[in-house]
C-alpha cells in the first residue's frame, strides 16, 4: 500500500511539473513527456493523449524484460499520469522568467521521479528503458534516464529554440539531483580511515561507544618499511564529531581521513546489530545525543 501511495504521489508531482511549469513557459522535458510537449508546441497535440499512447506501446516492449510487479504498477501509473496531466494542464500560466520556471520544474520533476522509482514503478518512456537497462546491464538508473532524456531535449532546439532548450537542460539536471536525494537520502554517511599506533584501543573504543563495525587493515609505511595499521569504519554524519573526540582521547597524533558516501547498508547500520549499539526512535533524537556527546 505504501508503494502505491508513493506511485500516486510521484505521478502527480511529475504531472504538476509538466502542466504548471513546463507547458506555459515553453519548456520541454525528457523522454516521452518531452516529445509530447514538442508536439504540443509545434502541432497543438494534447500531451496527455500522446503520453498515454506512446508510453503504452513502450510498456508492451518492456513486458519481456521488466518484473511482473513493475509492469502491473506501471500499467496503473501511465494512465494515471495522463489523467492528472489532462485535469491540470489548463491551470498553468507563464512566469515571465524561464530560468525560475526551469528551477521549479526540475525540483518537482525530481521529487516525482524519486517517488515513482522508490515505489518500483515507472511511467513508461525513457524511465522504462532506463529500468530495462538497469535490470539487464546494471546501468545507473538516474544517469541513464538523464542521457536518454537529453537526446530528446536536443530535438527541442528545432521547436522551442536553443535558449529555452538550454533552460530545459537545467531543469533536467536539477531533476536528476533531486531524484538522487529522494532515492538515497539527504543524510550522507562518512567513511573514516584512521592511522595510529594505538589502532586496537581506538577500534575497541569505537565499537564500545558507537557500536560501529571496525576493520583493522595492515600495510607497509612507504617511508621506513615498518608495518602500519589502518582502521576502516563507516558512521552516520552526526557521529563524526564524537568519533574524532574518541580518537583524540587515545591518540592526539592519529592521522584521520574522512570521505563522504551516500549508500551504506547492513552491518552496524542495521538497528541493534551490536549489543553495545545505542538505538533511537527518531533521527532528531540521534543527532541531539551525539551533539551532546561531542560537546562533553
XYZ file of C-alpha atoms in Angstrom:
296
model
C 0.000 0.000 0.000
C 2.911 2.332 0.754
C 4.365 1.715 -2.721
C 1.020 2.525 -4.303
C 0.818 5.783 -2.354
C 4.341 6.776 -3.440
C 3.472 5.958 -7.034
C 0.331 8.123 -6.993
C 2.125 10.994 -5.258
C 5.127 10.828 -7.580
C 2.918 10.689 -10.665
C 1.006 13.755 -9.506
C 4.196 15.724 -8.798
C 5.527 14.962 -12.268
C 2.238 15.849 -13.960
C 2.127 19.049 -11.881
C 5.635 19.969 -13.051
C 4.762 19.438 -16.713
C 1.394 21.223 -16.609
C 2.201 24.152 -14.314
C 5.818 24.948 -15.172
C 6.814 23.347 -18.491
C 3.784 23.856 -20.741
C 3.007 27.533 -20.042
C 6.691 28.549 -20.090
C 7.569 26.775 -23.364
C 9.953 24.373 -21.649
C 10.394 20.833 -22.860
C 11.043 17.701 -20.844
C 12.921 14.495 -21.356
C 11.674 11.258 -22.850
C 8.094 10.742 -23.954
C 6.722 13.704 -21.937
C 9.305 15.897 -23.673
C 8.330 14.549 -27.071
C 4.672 15.152 -26.278
C 5.470 18.752 -25.268
C 7.342 19.372 -28.517
C 4.345 18.042 -30.444
C 2.135 20.287 -28.330
C 4.243 23.375 -29.068
C 4.591 22.524 -32.754
C 1.263 20.926 -33.673
C -1.035 21.562 -30.730
C -1.456 17.872 -29.887
C -2.592 17.036 -26.364
C 0.386 15.928 -24.207
C -1.926 13.762 -22.096
C -3.080 11.747 -25.127
C 0.373 11.468 -26.708
C 1.999 10.224 -23.488
C -0.770 7.680 -22.928
C -0.403 6.128 -26.397
C 3.404 6.267 -26.626
C 4.029 5.008 -23.089
C 1.546 2.192 -23.587
C 3.446 0.993 -26.656
C 6.809 1.164 -24.857
C 5.409 -0.737 -21.891
C 4.375 -3.542 -24.231
C 8.004 -3.848 -25.316
C 9.219 -3.698 -21.710
C 6.876 -6.518 -20.721
C 9.525 -9.043 -21.770
C 12.272 -7.524 -19.628
C 10.706 -5.986 -16.539
C 9.416 -7.754 -13.394
C 5.716 -8.527 -13.413
C 5.103 -6.379 -10.308
C 6.659 -3.379 -12.045
C 4.555 -3.973 -15.147
C 1.386 -4.001 -13.031
C 2.347 -0.781 -11.227
C 3.324 0.914 -14.480
C 0.035 -0.123 -16.059
C -1.616 1.941 -13.336
C 0.906 4.814 -13.312
C 0.876 5.514 -17.059
C -2.845 6.286 -17.433
C -2.800 7.983 -14.021
C -0.144 10.419 -15.234
C -2.176 11.197 -18.356
C -5.305 11.751 -16.258
C -3.517 14.097 -13.862
C -1.978 15.960 -16.800
C -5.314 16.268 -18.577
C -7.006 17.639 -15.445
C -4.443 20.337 -14.590
C -2.910 21.200 -17.968
C -5.032 24.377 -18.263
C -4.170 25.747 -14.801
C -0.616 26.878 -15.545
C 0.424 30.395 -16.514
C 3.673 31.906 -17.795
C 6.034 33.054 -15.036
C 7.933 35.595 -17.136
C 11.264 34.113 -16.057
C 12.149 30.854 -17.851
C 15.076 30.167 -15.503
C 12.831 30.304 -12.456
C 10.330 28.077 -14.236
C 13.134 25.623 -15.034
C 14.214 25.536 -11.381
C 10.689 24.790 -10.193
C 10.162 22.225 -12.949
C 13.389 20.444 -12.030
C 12.542 20.255 -8.329
C 9.022 18.910 -8.817
C 10.100 16.530 -11.575
C 12.913 15.190 -9.376
C 10.573 14.624 -6.444
C 8.062 12.941 -8.728
C 10.551 10.573 -10.331
C 12.127 9.822 -6.954
C 8.798 8.702 -5.513
C 7.942 6.755 -8.674
C 11.272 4.899 -8.672
C 11.025 4.190 -4.928
C 7.615 2.627 -5.484
C 9.188 0.241 -8.001
C 7.180 1.693 -10.857
C 7.753 3.786 -13.971
C 5.561 5.995 -16.105
C 6.856 4.487 -19.316
C 9.062 6.238 -21.844
C 12.761 6.601 -21.141
C 12.260 5.684 -17.475
C 11.027 2.265 -18.621
C 14.004 1.945 -20.961
C 16.311 3.013 -18.115
C 14.758 0.379 -15.860
C 15.275 -2.300 -18.526
C 18.932 -1.316 -18.956
C 19.344 -1.222 -15.170
C 17.962 -4.739 -14.758
C 19.800 -6.187 -17.756
C 23.186 -4.430 -17.589
C 23.232 -2.751 -14.160
C 23.433 0.746 -15.630
C 22.919 3.548 -13.118
C 19.232 4.428 -13.101
C 19.029 8.209 -12.925
C 22.146 8.754 -15.049
C 20.844 6.542 -17.851
C 17.477 8.236 -17.684
C 19.199 11.643 -17.886
C 21.136 10.691 -21.044
C 18.050 9.312 -22.778
C 16.074 12.400 -21.834
C 18.830 14.669 -23.113
C 18.660 13.028 -26.536
C 15.009 14.015 -26.773
C 15.706 17.513 -25.468
C 18.218 18.179 -28.250
C 15.312 17.944 -30.700
C 13.758 20.866 -28.874
C 16.292 23.204 -30.495
C 14.252 22.997 -33.705
C 10.914 23.642 -31.938
C 11.429 25.945 -28.940
C 14.851 27.310 -29.851
C 18.314 26.967 -28.282
C 17.720 29.290 -25.303
C 14.631 27.526 -23.963
C 16.269 24.190 -24.727
C 19.171 25.222 -22.500
C 16.728 26.075 -19.717
C 15.200 22.635 -20.221
C 18.620 21.041 -19.728
C 18.961 22.994 -16.482
C 15.609 21.621 -15.326
C 16.679 18.066 -16.198
C 19.952 18.405 -14.303
C 18.206 19.716 -11.203
C 15.614 16.970 -11.525
C 18.337 14.318 -11.563
C 19.969 15.710 -8.433
C 16.666 15.907 -6.573
C 15.817 12.352 -7.666
C 19.140 11.149 -6.254
C 18.355 12.774 -2.914
C 14.896 11.228 -2.799
C 16.276 7.773 -3.623
C 19.416 7.870 -1.477
C 18.533 10.313 1.285
C 19.847 13.722 2.290
C 21.934 12.406 5.190
C 25.356 11.416 3.882
C 27.481 8.733 5.547
C 31.154 9.066 6.412
C 33.921 6.585 5.698
C 36.803 7.189 8.123
C 40.386 5.893 7.761
C 42.463 6.161 10.938
C 46.238 5.642 11.051
C 47.532 5.172 14.602
C 49.974 3.156 16.725
C 47.034 2.551 19.082
C 44.682 1.075 16.495
C 43.451 -1.743 18.752
C 42.463 0.663 21.539
C 40.797 3.111 19.151
C 38.857 0.362 17.387
C 37.636 -1.023 20.717
C 36.556 2.445 21.862
C 34.603 2.986 18.632
C 32.837 -0.362 18.984
C 32.035 0.191 22.671
C 30.796 3.784 22.330
C 29.269 3.840 18.848
C 28.507 0.191 18.175
C 30.116 0.620 14.750
C 31.859 -2.221 12.981
C 35.582 -1.574 12.627
C 38.132 -3.291 10.409
C 41.884 -3.096 11.031
C 43.973 -3.368 7.879
C 47.729 -3.921 7.815
C 50.101 -2.218 5.406
C 53.634 -1.009 4.898
C 54.785 2.515 5.671
C 56.470 3.652 2.466
C 58.888 5.798 4.483
C 60.601 3.214 6.654
C 59.000 -0.069 5.573
C 57.532 -0.789 9.006
C 54.124 -2.378 9.431
C 51.317 0.093 9.911
C 47.711 -0.412 10.966
C 44.726 1.311 9.416
C 41.229 1.381 10.944
C 38.354 1.444 8.460
C 34.925 2.425 9.777
C 31.646 3.823 8.400
C 29.489 6.115 10.569
C 26.482 8.413 10.105
C 27.356 12.082 9.710
C 26.049 13.018 13.169
C 28.517 10.611 14.833
C 31.593 12.078 13.162
C 32.492 14.724 15.758
C 32.056 12.252 18.601
C 34.187 9.737 16.701
C 37.000 12.275 16.344
C 36.766 13.005 20.059
C 37.157 9.301 20.864
C 40.232 9.153 18.627
C 41.857 12.215 20.220
C 41.300 10.832 23.731
C 43.548 7.884 22.847
C 45.947 9.298 20.257
C 46.146 13.030 19.563
C 48.599 12.373 16.729
C 46.376 9.924 14.868
C 46.108 10.639 11.137
C 42.414 10.650 10.143
C 40.958 10.802 6.638
C 37.202 11.307 6.132
C 35.295 10.598 2.896
C 31.626 11.195 2.137
C 29.412 8.418 0.731
C 25.653 8.133 0.338
C 24.826 4.441 0.245
C 25.793 2.320 3.253
C 23.677 -0.581 4.487
C 23.870 -3.671 6.674
C 26.419 -4.365 9.400
C 26.409 -1.777 12.159
C 23.854 0.258 10.178
C 21.240 -2.400 10.918
C 19.264 -1.473 14.035
C 20.683 -3.013 17.229
C 23.221 -5.055 15.253
C 25.572 -4.970 18.258
C 24.602 -5.264 21.932
C 26.507 -2.033 22.603
C 24.845 -0.120 19.790
C 22.559 2.642 21.012
C 19.273 2.939 19.144
C 16.951 5.904 18.749
C 13.286 6.359 17.986
C 13.859 9.386 15.735
C 16.711 10.870 13.695
C 16.381 14.125 15.635
C 16.944 12.274 18.917
C 20.051 10.589 17.494
C 21.555 13.862 16.234
C 20.937 15.558 19.594
C 22.539 12.666 21.500
C 25.793 12.722 19.527
C 25.913 16.514 19.548
C 25.829 16.447 23.346
C 28.441 13.679 23.422
C 30.802 15.665 21.217
C 30.414 18.743 23.417
C 31.053 16.937 26.723
